[in-house]
Amino acid sequence: MMKDKILVIGASGQIGVELTLALRRIYGNAQVVASDLREENDLLKGTGPYVSLDVMNKEMLHVQVIRQNITQIYLLAAILSATGEKNPGLAWHLNTQSLLNVLDIAREEQLQKVYWPSSIAVFGPTSPRQNCPQQTIIEPVTVYGISKYAGEFWCNYYNRRFGVDVRSLRYPGLISYKSSPGGGTTDYAVEIFNEALEEKKYTSFLSAGTSLPMMYMPDAIRATIELMEASAANIAVRTSYNLAAISFSPAEIAAEIKKHIPGFAITYEPDYRQAIADSWPQSIDDSAARKDWGWKHEYDLPGITADMLLNLRQE
Ligand code: VAH
């Protein structure tokens, strides 16, 4: 049985950095090859192999998979919701072609497993706003949501038609302190902590009452690894699992921060990202993930706020 050898594509991104470090703790540093178009994130330096790789170059990717004896691929590279609206063609092309390249190679090389994240951004204004179910009316109105929903069906197709064991989670907005998010509508929930500490004030690009599904990065990383380690027989959803933890609005997270930084002040200047946020559900029903592979979140808003401020203060 070949030793597990994992390739993380997009390893220098917000999820990629933490997922690479977590996988290295489990499988061993040398067994996890980190890759990105960008240069190696500082937090990854010295923790294991790193290759510069463009996931859109299918031939080069295929060569790396063979040369490195890769058995699993985690594909995290994507253009997120806000940036995607500025460049729809590029977002559609990158988000879908990168996945098709990986799925094709997984099929040809009979890779053991593939991970590819989707997002609650697949839901649109016609989906239920509260406790949005796993299966419901799904009509995405952002390029990011369209590309992620289309990608879910490609995952399902490659699993059913070719037996590729590809697994996926619909992440909510993710909050982390180790690496910055890029181009997302939920990024305010990360920026607010940095600016609260540096400036004691923050101008939110979403309105006060915009409640969105959110999750602390440690929960998201654990969910990803628990999903990938679950028995294939328990994975009933081969498009992508709803995944949830909490929901909160800018006003609610500001109130929680004020408990730690009394002088903190928030103002609101909604921009084009308000319309994106308004098209998404305010809360998600993730009972399928809880039933099929035992998912449960650990961090609530007070816990996230305390941990974020503690760690950012130490930086
Ligand atoms: C975004 N952070 O804002 C991502 C996420 C649910 C939001 O997919 O685009």
JSON list of C-alpha atoms and ligand atoms in Angstrom, two decimals, residues 14 79-83 118-122 144 148 170-174 181-187 212-214 276 280, ligand 1:
[
{"chain": "A", "resi": 14, "resn": "GLN", "atom": "CA", "xyz": [-6.39, 31.61, 3.91]},
{"chain": "A", "resi": 79, "resn": "ILE", "atom": "CA", "xyz": [-11.41, 33.39, -6.87]},
{"chain": "A", "resi": 80, "resn": "LEU", "atom": "CA", "xyz": [-13.92, 34.34, -4.15]},
{"chain": "A", "resi": 81, "resn": "SER", "atom": "CA", "xyz": [-17.25, 36.17, -4.31]},
{"chain": "A", "resi": 82, "resn": "ALA", "atom": "CA", "xyz": [-16.24, 39.84, -4.24]},
{"chain": "A", "resi": 83, "resn": "THR", "atom": "CA", "xyz": [-13.27, 39.54, -6.59]},
{"chain": "A", "resi": 118, "resn": "SER", "atom": "CA", "xyz": [-17.71, 24.67, -2.12]},
{"chain": "A", "resi": 119, "resn": "SER", "atom": "CA", "xyz": [-19.48, 27.45, -0.22]},
{"chain": "A", "resi": 120, "resn": "ILE", "atom": "CA", "xyz": [-22.79, 28.61, 1.17]},
{"chain": "A", "resi": 121, "resn": "ALA", "atom": "CA", "xyz": [-22.43, 31.12, -1.69]},
{"chain": "A", "resi": 122, "resn": "VAL", "atom": "CA", "xyz": [-24.11, 28.52, -3.94]},
{"chain": "A", "resi": 144, "resn": "TYR", "atom": "CA", "xyz": [-18.45, 32.53, -7.45]},
{"chain": "A", "resi": 148, "resn": "LYS", "atom": "CA", "xyz": [-19.06, 26.47, -7.03]},
{"chain": "A", "resi": 170, "resn": "ARG", "atom": "CA", "xyz": [-19.99, 24.22, 1.63]},
{"chain": "A", "resi": 171, "resn": "TYR", "atom": "CA", "xyz": [-17.93, 26.45, 3.95]},
{"chain": "A", "resi": 172, "resn": "PRO", "atom": "CA", "xyz": [-19.53, 29.47, 5.61]},
{"chain": "A", "resi": 173, "resn": "GLY", "atom": "CA", "xyz": [-17.48, 32.65, 6.06]},
{"chain": "A", "resi": 174, "resn": "LEU", "atom": "CA", "xyz": [-14.18, 31.66, 7.70]},
{"chain": "A", "resi": 181, "resn": "PRO", "atom": "CA", "xyz": [-8.56, 36.03, 3.42]},
{"chain": "A", "resi": 182, "resn": "GLY", "atom": "CA", "xyz": [-8.65, 37.35, -0.11]},
{"chain": "A", "resi": 183, "resn": "GLY", "atom": "CA", "xyz": [-11.54, 38.86, -2.00]},
{"chain": "A", "resi": 184, "resn": "GLY", "atom": "CA", "xyz": [-14.42, 37.52, 0.05]},
{"chain": "A", "resi": 185, "resn": "THR", "atom": "CA", "xyz": [-17.65, 39.17, 1.18]},
{"chain": "A", "resi": 186, "resn": "THR", "atom": "CA", "xyz": [-17.19, 37.80, 4.71]},
{"chain": "A", "resi": 187, "resn": "ASP", "atom": "CA", "xyz": [-13.66, 39.21, 5.06]},
{"chain": "A", "resi": 212, "resn": "LEU", "atom": "CA", "xyz": [-24.26, 35.56, 7.81]},
{"chain": "A", "resi": 213, "resn": "PRO", "atom": "CA", "xyz": [-23.18, 31.96, 8.48]},
{"chain": "A", "resi": 214, "resn": "MET", "atom": "CA", "xyz": [-19.66, 32.02, 9.95]},
{"chain": "A", "resi": 276, "resn": "ILE", "atom": "CA", "xyz": [-23.83, 39.72, -2.41]},
{"chain": "A", "resi": 280, "resn": "TRP", "atom": "CA", "xyz": [-27.11, 34.45, 0.87]},
{"chain": "B", "resi": 1, "resn": "VAH", "atom": "C1", "xyz": [-16.52, 34.69, 0.34]},
{"chain": "B", "resi": 1, "resn": "VAH", "atom": "N1", "xyz": [-15.26, 33.79, 2.20]},
{"chain": "B", "resi": 1, "resn": "VAH", "atom": "O1", "xyz": [-16.81, 35.62, 1.06]},
{"chain": "B", "resi": 1, "resn": "VAH", "atom": "C2", "xyz": [-16.00, 33.41, 1.01]},
{"chain": "B", "resi": 1, "resn": "VAH", "atom": "C3", "xyz": [-17.13, 32.50, 1.42]},
{"chain": "B", "resi": 1, "resn": "VAH", "atom": "C4", "xyz": [-19.48, 32.26, 2.26]},
{"chain": "B", "resi": 1, "resn": "VAH", "atom": "C5", "xyz": [-18.40, 33.21, 1.87]},
{"chain": "B", "resi": 1, "resn": "VAH", "atom": "O2", "xyz": [-17.39, 31.59, 0.40]},
{"chain": "B", "resi": 1, "resn": "VAH", "atom": "O3", "xyz": [-16.62, 34.76, -0.86]}
]
